[in-house]
Amino acid sequence: MDPHISLILCLLSALGFCSCQNELLLNGPLNGTVGGSVEFTLINPPSAPPFRIILSFSGNREDIIFTSIGGVEDIHADYVDRISVDKTTASLELRGLTLNDTGLYTVRISFISGGVESQGETSLTVFERISGAAITSTDGILIAGESSVILTCDAQGSIITRGWRKDGNPLYGVNIDELNRTVSISPVKKEDKGDYTCQVSNPVSSETVSKGLIVNYGPEKVNIMGEGAIEIGSPVHLTCTAESVPESTYTWAFNGTETSVTGASYSKEPSEYEDSGTYTCTAWNSITKHTDNAVFKLSVKAQGSLGGAGGLSDGAIAGIVIMIILVVAAGIGISIFLWKKKGCQGCLAGREIGTKDTPHQQLSR
Ligand SMILES: *[C@@H]1O[C@H](CO)[C@@H](O)[C@H](O)[C@H]1NC(C)=O
Ligand SMILES: *[C@@H]1O[C@H](CO)[C@@H](O)[C@H](O)[C@H]1NC(C)=O
Ligand SMILES: *[C@@H]1O[C@H](CO)[C@@H](O)[C@H](O)[C@H]1NC(C)=O
Ligand SMILES: *[C@@H]1O[C@H](CO)[C@@H](O)[C@H](O)[C@H]1NC(C)=O
């Protein structure tokens, strides 16, 4: 009924011109879960217990759920075990909800037999709880620029909304269907790698699932690092890098001829003048089957021609080696000293063997 009309009717009623239906206010719209329960309550409860209460339902069927007239109750057979009615407040608890309970609920009360009736209604929507959410993906290894992928998000239950995120951020720049059920990426780019999450929700539940996407690419940006000029005798040491998923494997060529060196680093020691020339590192990605290479020019110069810049002189290396030997020897000496001081309690034989075979003896030889 139009609220304005009811208001006018009520005013007329108050003035004693007619009787009219007073509005009851019910909570809601309500959301329920299959198997769960809801409570319909009046926001403006009656000031005294009503003489007559009628609770009815209208959905995919019409039921008079409950009547109480002058204390005589009647409960619809389908509701016997699953309702509780508070006859003072005219509130209704409905348990064991099924999807069929979705609909409109009406409360009508009056205070005397044949008296003015007040009425209110509200709606209930029952949802199945969401479960078993999962993201499935089209099979196969993804290669940047070559492959496509479709991710599908599904779950059981009453699905109302789905939402996608990538690495925690809203998902942009890909094709998402109207229902947000599938995400299509064609072709995949290396930036598409990451963690995709799908959140499936309805008003009573929500589930979030995620799936990691690996995109193979490269090699790209192959680069050789090392000294471009070295003195004869010092080591040749070059390192090759490339951006690649998975990690690339490397081969090396010198002056255009394949060498037996594999791996990211190329070393040779000591260097000779013939080591001057062109080094080529070729990176190969076993998944993308792509290769790329980098070229590096090395020149081996005469001793002293580089003014001591870079690298360690033979003298310095010898100095370091001697230092290490001294430190190790001192360490051994201290250990033996402490061990002897502590002694080998109660075993003379052990002590003899000890003095015979200690590293100290070997050192002093
Ligand atoms: C029921 O769900 C709808 C839609 O999400 C929401 O607007 C409404 O507030 C919910 N009702 C209650 C009582 O939580
Ligand atoms: C819901 O109603 C339909 C037909 O109206 C019936 O076939 C079905 O069994 C009912 N489901 C439940 C859970 O009561
Ligand atoms: C689809 O996702 C967008 C963005 O997250 C969201 O605004 C929209 O409500 C979703 N639609 C459905 C049907 O889930
Ligand atoms: C490689 O090429 C450089 C420059 O062309 C040359 O000086 C060097 O001797 C070459 N080395 C060998 C082993 O061929």
Coordinates of C-alpha atoms and ligand atoms in Angstrom, one line a residue:
M1 CA 0.0 0.0 0.0
D2 CA 1.2 3.5 -0.8
P3 CA 2.6 4.9 2.4
H4 CA 0.8 8.2 1.8
I5 CA -2.5 6.5 1.4
S6 CA -2.0 4.5 4.6
L7 CA -1.0 7.6 6.4
I8 CA -4.2 9.3 5.4
L9 CA -6.3 6.2 6.2
C10 CA -4.6 6.0 9.6
L11 CA -5.3 9.7 10.3
L12 CA -8.9 9.0 9.3
S13 CA -8.9 6.0 11.5
A14 CA -7.5 8.0 14.4
L15 CA -10.3 10.4 13.9
G16 CA -12.7 7.5 14.0
F17 CA -13.9 7.7 10.4
C18 CA -12.8 4.2 9.3
S19 CA -10.6 1.2 10.1
C20 CA -7.3 0.7 8.2
Q21 CA -4.3 -1.5 8.1
N22 CA -1.5 -0.2 10.3
E23 CA 2.1 -0.8 9.1
L24 CA 4.3 -3.3 10.9
L25 CA 8.0 -2.9 10.3
L26 CA 10.0 -6.2 9.8
N27 CA 13.8 -6.6 9.7
G28 CA 15.4 -7.4 6.4
P29 CA 15.8 -8.0 3.5
L30 CA 17.3 -11.1 5.1
N31 CA 19.9 -13.5 3.8
G32 CA 20.0 -17.1 4.9
T33 CA 22.2 -20.1 4.4
V34 CA 21.0 -23.6 3.4
G35 CA 20.6 -25.5 6.6
G36 CA 20.9 -22.3 8.7
S37 CA 18.2 -20.3 10.4
V38 CA 16.8 -16.7 10.4
E39 CA 14.7 -14.7 12.7
F40 CA 11.9 -12.4 11.5
T41 CA 11.4 -9.7 14.1
L42 CA 9.2 -6.6 14.3
I43 CA 11.1 -3.4 14.6
N44 CA 8.0 -1.8 16.1
P45 CA 6.7 -4.8 18.3
P46 CA 3.2 -4.7 19.7
S47 CA 2.7 -3.1 23.1
A48 CA 0.6 -6.0 24.2
P49 CA 0.3 -9.7 23.1
P50 CA -1.9 -9.8 20.0
F51 CA -5.2 -11.7 20.0
R52 CA -4.5 -12.9 16.5
I53 CA -1.2 -13.7 14.7
I54 CA -1.0 -14.9 11.1
L55 CA 2.4 -15.6 9.5
S56 CA 2.4 -16.4 5.8
F57 CA 4.9 -17.1 3.0
S58 CA 4.8 -16.4 -0.7
G59 CA 7.5 -17.8 -2.9
N60 CA 7.5 -20.7 -5.3
R61 CA 4.4 -21.7 -3.2
E62 CA 2.0 -20.0 -0.9
D63 CA 1.7 -21.1 2.7
I64 CA 0.0 -20.0 5.9
I65 CA 2.9 -20.9 8.1
F66 CA 1.3 -20.2 11.5
T67 CA -1.9 -18.9 13.0
S68 CA -2.8 -18.2 16.6
I69 CA -6.3 -17.0 17.3
G70 CA -7.2 -16.4 20.9
G71 CA -4.4 -18.8 22.0
V72 CA -5.4 -21.6 19.6
E73 CA -2.4 -22.4 17.4
D74 CA -2.2 -24.0 14.0
I75 CA 1.1 -24.8 12.3
H76 CA 1.5 -25.8 8.7
A77 CA 2.7 -29.4 8.4
D78 CA 5.9 -28.4 6.5
Y79 CA 7.0 -26.1 9.3
V80 CA 6.1 -28.1 12.4
D81 CA 9.7 -29.0 13.4
R82 CA 11.4 -25.8 12.2
I83 CA 9.7 -22.8 13.5
S84 CA 9.5 -21.1 16.9
V85 CA 7.0 -18.2 17.3
D86 CA 7.1 -15.7 20.1
K87 CA 3.4 -14.9 20.6
T88 CA 4.1 -11.8 22.6
T89 CA 6.3 -10.1 20.0
A90 CA 5.0 -11.9 16.9
S91 CA 8.5 -12.8 15.9
L92 CA 9.3 -16.0 14.0
E93 CA 12.5 -18.1 13.9
L94 CA 12.8 -20.4 10.9
R95 CA 15.3 -23.2 10.9
G96 CA 16.6 -25.8 8.5
L97 CA 16.4 -23.4 5.6
T98 CA 16.3 -24.6 2.0
L99 CA 16.5 -22.7 -1.2
N100 CA 12.7 -23.1 -1.4
D101 CA 12.3 -20.8 1.6
T102 CA 13.4 -17.8 -0.6
G103 CA 10.4 -15.4 -0.8
L104 CA 8.2 -12.9 1.0
Y105 CA 7.1 -13.3 4.6
T106 CA 4.1 -11.5 5.9
V107 CA 3.0 -10.9 9.5
R108 CA -0.6 -9.8 10.4
I109 CA -1.7 -9.1 13.9
S110 CA -4.8 -7.8 15.6
F111 CA -5.7 -7.2 19.2
I112 CA -9.3 -8.1 19.4
S113 CA -11.5 -10.4 17.5
G114 CA -12.5 -8.7 14.3
G115 CA -10.4 -5.7 15.2
V116 CA -8.1 -3.5 13.1
E117 CA -5.3 -5.6 11.5
S118 CA -1.7 -4.5 11.3
Q119 CA 0.5 -6.0 8.6
G120 CA 4.2 -6.0 7.6
E121 CA 6.3 -8.0 5.2
T122 CA 10.0 -8.7 4.4
S123 CA 12.0 -10.9 2.1
L124 CA 14.4 -13.7 2.6
T125 CA 16.9 -15.0 0.1
V126 CA 18.5 -18.4 0.9
F127 CA 22.0 -19.1 -0.5
E128 CA 24.0 -22.2 -0.7
R129 CA 27.4 -21.7 1.0
I130 CA 30.3 -21.5 -1.5
S131 CA 32.7 -24.4 -1.4
G132 CA 35.4 -26.1 -3.5
A133 CA 36.5 -23.0 -5.3
A134 CA 39.3 -23.7 -7.8
I135 CA 41.1 -22.1 -10.8
T136 CA 41.7 -24.4 -13.7
S137 CA 44.0 -23.5 -16.5
T138 CA 44.4 -24.6 -20.1
D139 CA 47.3 -27.1 -20.2
G140 CA 50.7 -26.5 -21.4
I141 CA 53.9 -24.7 -21.0
L142 CA 53.6 -20.9 -21.6
I143 CA 56.1 -19.2 -23.9
A144 CA 56.0 -15.4 -24.1
G145 CA 54.7 -14.1 -27.4
E146 CA 53.7 -17.6 -28.5
S147 CA 51.3 -19.2 -26.1
S148 CA 47.8 -18.3 -24.8
V149 CA 46.1 -19.3 -21.6
I150 CA 42.6 -19.4 -20.2
L151 CA 42.0 -19.4 -16.5
T152 CA 38.6 -20.5 -15.3
C153 CA 37.2 -19.9 -11.8
D154 CA 34.5 -22.2 -10.5
A155 CA 32.9 -23.3 -7.2
Q156 CA 29.9 -25.0 -5.8
G157 CA 27.1 -23.1 -4.2
S158 CA 25.0 -20.0 -5.1
I159 CA 27.6 -17.9 -6.9
I160 CA 26.8 -14.2 -7.0
T161 CA 30.0 -12.5 -7.8
R162 CA 33.5 -13.4 -8.8
G163 CA 36.5 -11.1 -8.7
W164 CA 40.1 -11.5 -10.0
R165 CA 43.3 -10.1 -8.7
K166 CA 46.9 -10.5 -9.8
D167 CA 49.7 -10.3 -7.2
G168 CA 47.1 -8.6 -4.9
N169 CA 46.1 -5.9 -7.4
P170 CA 43.1 -5.6 -9.6
L171 CA 43.6 -7.4 -12.9
Y172 CA 43.9 -5.2 -15.9
G173 CA 44.8 -5.5 -19.6
V174 CA 43.5 -9.0 -20.0
N175 CA 40.2 -10.4 -21.3
I176 CA 37.7 -11.2 -18.6
D177 CA 34.2 -12.5 -19.5
E178 CA 31.0 -10.9 -18.3
L179 CA 30.5 -13.2 -15.4
N180 CA 34.2 -12.9 -14.4
R181 CA 34.4 -16.7 -14.8
T182 CA 37.3 -16.8 -17.3
V183 CA 40.4 -14.8 -17.9
S184 CA 42.0 -15.1 -21.4
I185 CA 45.5 -14.0 -22.1
S186 CA 46.6 -14.2 -25.7
P187 CA 49.5 -14.2 -26.3
V188 CA 51.1 -14.3 -22.8
K189 CA 53.9 -11.7 -22.1
K190 CA 56.6 -12.2 -19.5
E191 CA 54.9 -9.6 -17.3
D192 CA 51.9 -12.0 -17.1
K193 CA 53.7 -14.3 -14.7
G194 CA 52.4 -14.1 -11.2
D195 CA 49.8 -15.2 -8.7
Y196 CA 46.2 -15.0 -9.9
T197 CA 43.5 -15.1 -7.3
C198 CA 39.8 -15.5 -7.8
Q199 CA 37.3 -14.6 -5.0
V200 CA 33.9 -16.2 -5.3
S201 CA 31.2 -14.7 -3.0
N202 CA 27.6 -14.5 -2.1
P203 CA 26.0 -12.7 0.8
V204 CA 26.6 -15.6 3.2
S205 CA 30.0 -16.9 2.2
S206 CA 33.2 -16.3 0.2
E207 CA 36.2 -18.3 -1.0
T208 CA 39.4 -17.2 -2.5
V209 CA 41.7 -19.4 -4.5
S210 CA 45.0 -18.7 -6.3
K211 CA 47.1 -20.0 -9.1
G212 CA 50.6 -19.2 -10.1
L213 CA 51.4 -18.6 -13.7
I214 CA 55.0 -19.2 -15.1
V215 CA 55.8 -17.6 -18.4
N216 CA 59.0 -18.8 -20.1
Y217 CA 60.9 -16.3 -22.1
G218 CA 64.3 -15.2 -23.3
P219 CA 67.2 -15.3 -23.4
E220 CA 67.2 -11.5 -23.6
K221 CA 69.9 -8.9 -22.8
V222 CA 72.8 -11.3 -23.1
N223 CA 75.9 -9.6 -21.7
I224 CA 79.5 -10.5 -21.0
M225 CA 81.3 -8.9 -18.0
G226 CA 85.1 -8.8 -17.6
E227 CA 88.3 -6.8 -18.0
G228 CA 88.7 -5.7 -21.6
A229 CA 92.5 -5.4 -21.3
I230 CA 94.7 -7.6 -19.1
E231 CA 98.5 -8.1 -18.6
I232 CA 100.0 -11.2 -19.9
G233 CA 100.0 -13.9 -17.3
S234 CA 97.1 -12.7 -15.3
P235 CA 93.9 -14.7 -15.6
V236 CA 91.2 -14.3 -18.2
H237 CA 87.9 -14.3 -16.5
L238 CA 84.6 -13.5 -18.2
T239 CA 81.0 -13.9 -17.0
C240 CA 78.0 -14.1 -19.2
T241 CA 74.5 -13.1 -18.1
A242 CA 71.1 -13.3 -19.7
E243 CA 67.5 -12.6 -18.7
S244 CA 65.7 -15.9 -19.2
V245 CA 63.1 -18.2 -17.7
P246 CA 64.1 -20.9 -17.2
E247 CA 67.8 -20.1 -16.7
S248 CA 69.7 -20.3 -20.0
T249 CA 72.7 -22.5 -20.6
Y250 CA 75.8 -20.9 -22.1
T251 CA 78.5 -21.9 -24.6
W252 CA 81.6 -19.9 -25.6
A253 CA 83.3 -19.3 -28.9
F254 CA 86.7 -17.7 -29.4
N255 CA 87.7 -15.9 -32.6
G256 CA 84.6 -17.5 -34.2
T257 CA 85.5 -21.1 -33.1
E258 CA 83.4 -23.0 -30.6
T259 CA 85.3 -23.8 -27.4
S260 CA 84.6 -26.7 -25.0
V261 CA 83.7 -24.2 -22.2
T262 CA 80.1 -24.3 -21.0
G263 CA 78.5 -22.4 -18.1
A264 CA 78.2 -18.7 -17.3
S265 CA 81.9 -18.2 -16.7
Y266 CA 84.9 -18.5 -19.0
S267 CA 88.3 -18.7 -17.3
K268 CA 91.9 -19.3 -18.4
E269 CA 95.1 -18.9 -16.4
P270 CA 97.7 -17.7 -17.1
S271 CA 96.8 -15.7 -20.1
E272 CA 98.9 -15.6 -23.3
Y273 CA 99.1 -13.1 -26.1
E274 CA 97.0 -15.5 -28.2
D275 CA 94.1 -15.1 -25.8
S276 CA 93.5 -11.6 -27.3
G277 CA 90.5 -11.7 -29.6
T278 CA 86.8 -12.0 -29.8
Y279 CA 84.8 -13.9 -27.2
T280 CA 81.2 -14.8 -28.0
C281 CA 78.8 -16.1 -25.4
T282 CA 75.7 -17.9 -26.7
A283 CA 72.7 -18.3 -24.3
W284 CA 70.2 -21.0 -25.0
N285 CA 66.8 -21.5 -23.3
S286 CA 65.8 -25.1 -23.5
I287 CA 62.1 -24.4 -23.2
T288 CA 61.7 -21.4 -25.6
K289 CA 64.4 -22.9 -27.9
H290 CA 65.6 -19.4 -28.4
T291 CA 69.3 -18.3 -28.5
D292 CA 70.9 -15.0 -28.3
N293 CA 74.6 -14.0 -27.9
A294 CA 77.0 -11.3 -26.9
V295 CA 80.4 -10.4 -28.1
F296 CA 83.4 -9.2 -26.0
K297 CA 86.8 -8.0 -27.2
L298 CA 89.8 -8.9 -25.0
S299 CA 93.4 -7.7 -25.4
V300 CA 96.3 -9.2 -23.6
K301 CA 99.1 -6.6 -23.0
A302 CA 102.7 -6.7 -22.0
Q303 CA 103.6 -6.9 -18.3
G304 CA 103.5 -3.5 -16.6
S305 CA 101.8 -1.8 -19.6
L306 CA 98.5 -1.3 -17.6
G307 CA 100.2 0.6 -14.8
G308 CA 99.2 -1.9 -12.1
A309 CA 95.5 -1.0 -12.4
G310 CA 93.3 -4.0 -11.6
G311 CA 94.3 -7.4 -10.4
L312 CA 96.9 -8.4 -7.8
S313 CA 100.6 -8.6 -8.5
D314 CA 102.4 -12.0 -8.0
G315 CA 104.1 -10.5 -4.9
A316 CA 100.8 -9.5 -3.3
I317 CA 99.4 -13.0 -4.0
A318 CA 102.5 -14.6 -2.4
G319 CA 102.1 -12.4 0.6
I320 CA 98.5 -13.4 1.1
V321 CA 99.3 -17.1 0.8
I322 CA 102.1 -16.8 3.4
M323 CA 99.7 -14.9 5.7
I324 CA 97.1 -17.7 5.4
I325 CA 99.7 -20.4 6.1
L326 CA 100.8 -18.5 9.2
V327 CA 97.3 -18.0 10.6
V328 CA 96.5 -21.7 10.0
A329 CA 99.7 -22.8 11.7
A330 CA 99.1 -20.5 14.7
G331 CA 95.6 -22.0 15.0
I332 CA 96.9 -25.5 15.1
G333 CA 99.6 -24.6 17.6
I334 CA 97.1 -23.0 20.0
S335 CA 94.7 -26.0 19.7
I336 CA 97.6 -28.4 20.6
F337 CA 98.7 -26.2 23.4
L338 CA 95.2 -26.2 24.9
W339 CA 94.8 -30.0 24.4
K340 CA 98.0 -30.8 26.1
K341 CA 97.3 -28.5 29.0
K342 CA 93.9 -30.2 29.6
G343 CA 95.8 -33.6 29.3
C344 CA 94.4 -37.0 28.5
Q345 CA 93.1 -37.8 32.0
G346 CA 94.0 -41.2 33.3
C347 CA 95.5 -42.8 30.1
L348 CA 99.3 -42.8 29.8
A349 CA 99.2 -44.9 26.7
G350 CA 96.9 -42.4 25.1
R351 CA 99.3 -39.7 25.9
E352 CA 102.2 -41.6 24.3
I353 CA 100.2 -42.1 21.2
G354 CA 99.3 -38.4 21.4
T355 CA 102.9 -37.2 21.5
K356 CA 103.8 -39.5 18.7
D357 CA 101.1 -38.6 16.2
T358 CA 100.2 -35.0 16.8
P359 CA 100.1 -32.6 13.9
H360 CA 102.5 -30.5 15.9
Q361 CA 105.2 -33.2 15.5
Q362 CA 104.5 -33.3 11.8
L363 CA 104.7 -29.6 11.5
S364 CA 108.0 -29.4 13.3
R365 CA 109.6 -32.0 11.1
Ligands
LIG1 C1 21.7 -9.4 2.4 O1 22.5 -9.3 1.2 C2 22.3 -8.1 0.5 C3 23.2 -8.2 -0.7 O2 24.5 -8.4 -0.4 C4 22.7 -6.9 1.4 O3 22.5 -5.7 0.7 C5 21.8 -7.0 2.7 O4 22.3 -5.9 3.5 C6 22.0 -8.3 3.3 N1 21.1 -8.3 4.5 C7 21.5 -8.5 5.7 C8 20.4 -8.5 6.8 O5 22.7 -8.7 6.0
LIG2 C1 11.9 -27.4 -3.5 O1 10.7 -27.4 -4.3 C2 10.8 -28.2 -5.5 C3 9.5 -28.1 -6.2 O2 8.7 -27.0 -5.9 C4 10.9 -29.6 -5.0 O3 11.1 -30.5 -6.1 C5 12.2 -29.7 -4.1 O4 12.3 -31.0 -3.6 C6 12.2 -28.7 -3.0 N1 13.5 -28.8 -2.3 C7 13.6 -28.8 -1.0 C8 15.0 -28.9 -0.5 O5 12.6 -28.8 -0.3
LIG3 C1 33.4 -8.7 -12.1 O1 34.5 -8.0 -11.6 C2 34.4 -6.6 -11.4 C3 35.7 -6.0 -11.0 O2 36.2 -6.8 -9.9 C4 33.2 -6.3 -10.5 O3 33.1 -4.9 -10.3 C5 32.0 -7.0 -10.9 O4 30.9 -6.8 -10.0 C6 32.2 -8.5 -11.2 N1 31.0 -9.0 -11.8 C7 30.5 -10.2 -11.4 C8 29.3 -10.7 -12.1 O5 31.0 -10.9 -10.6
LIG4 C1 92.3 -14.3 -32.2 O1 92.2 -13.1 -32.9 C2 93.1 -12.0 -32.5 C3 92.7 -10.8 -33.3 O2 92.3 -11.1 -34.6 C4 94.5 -12.5 -32.7 O3 95.4 -11.5 -32.2 C5 94.7 -13.8 -31.9 O4 96.0 -14.2 -32.1 C6 93.7 -14.8 -32.3 N1 94.0 -16.0 -31.5 C7 93.9 -17.2 -31.9 C8 94.2 -18.3 -31.0 O5 93.6 -17.5 -33.1

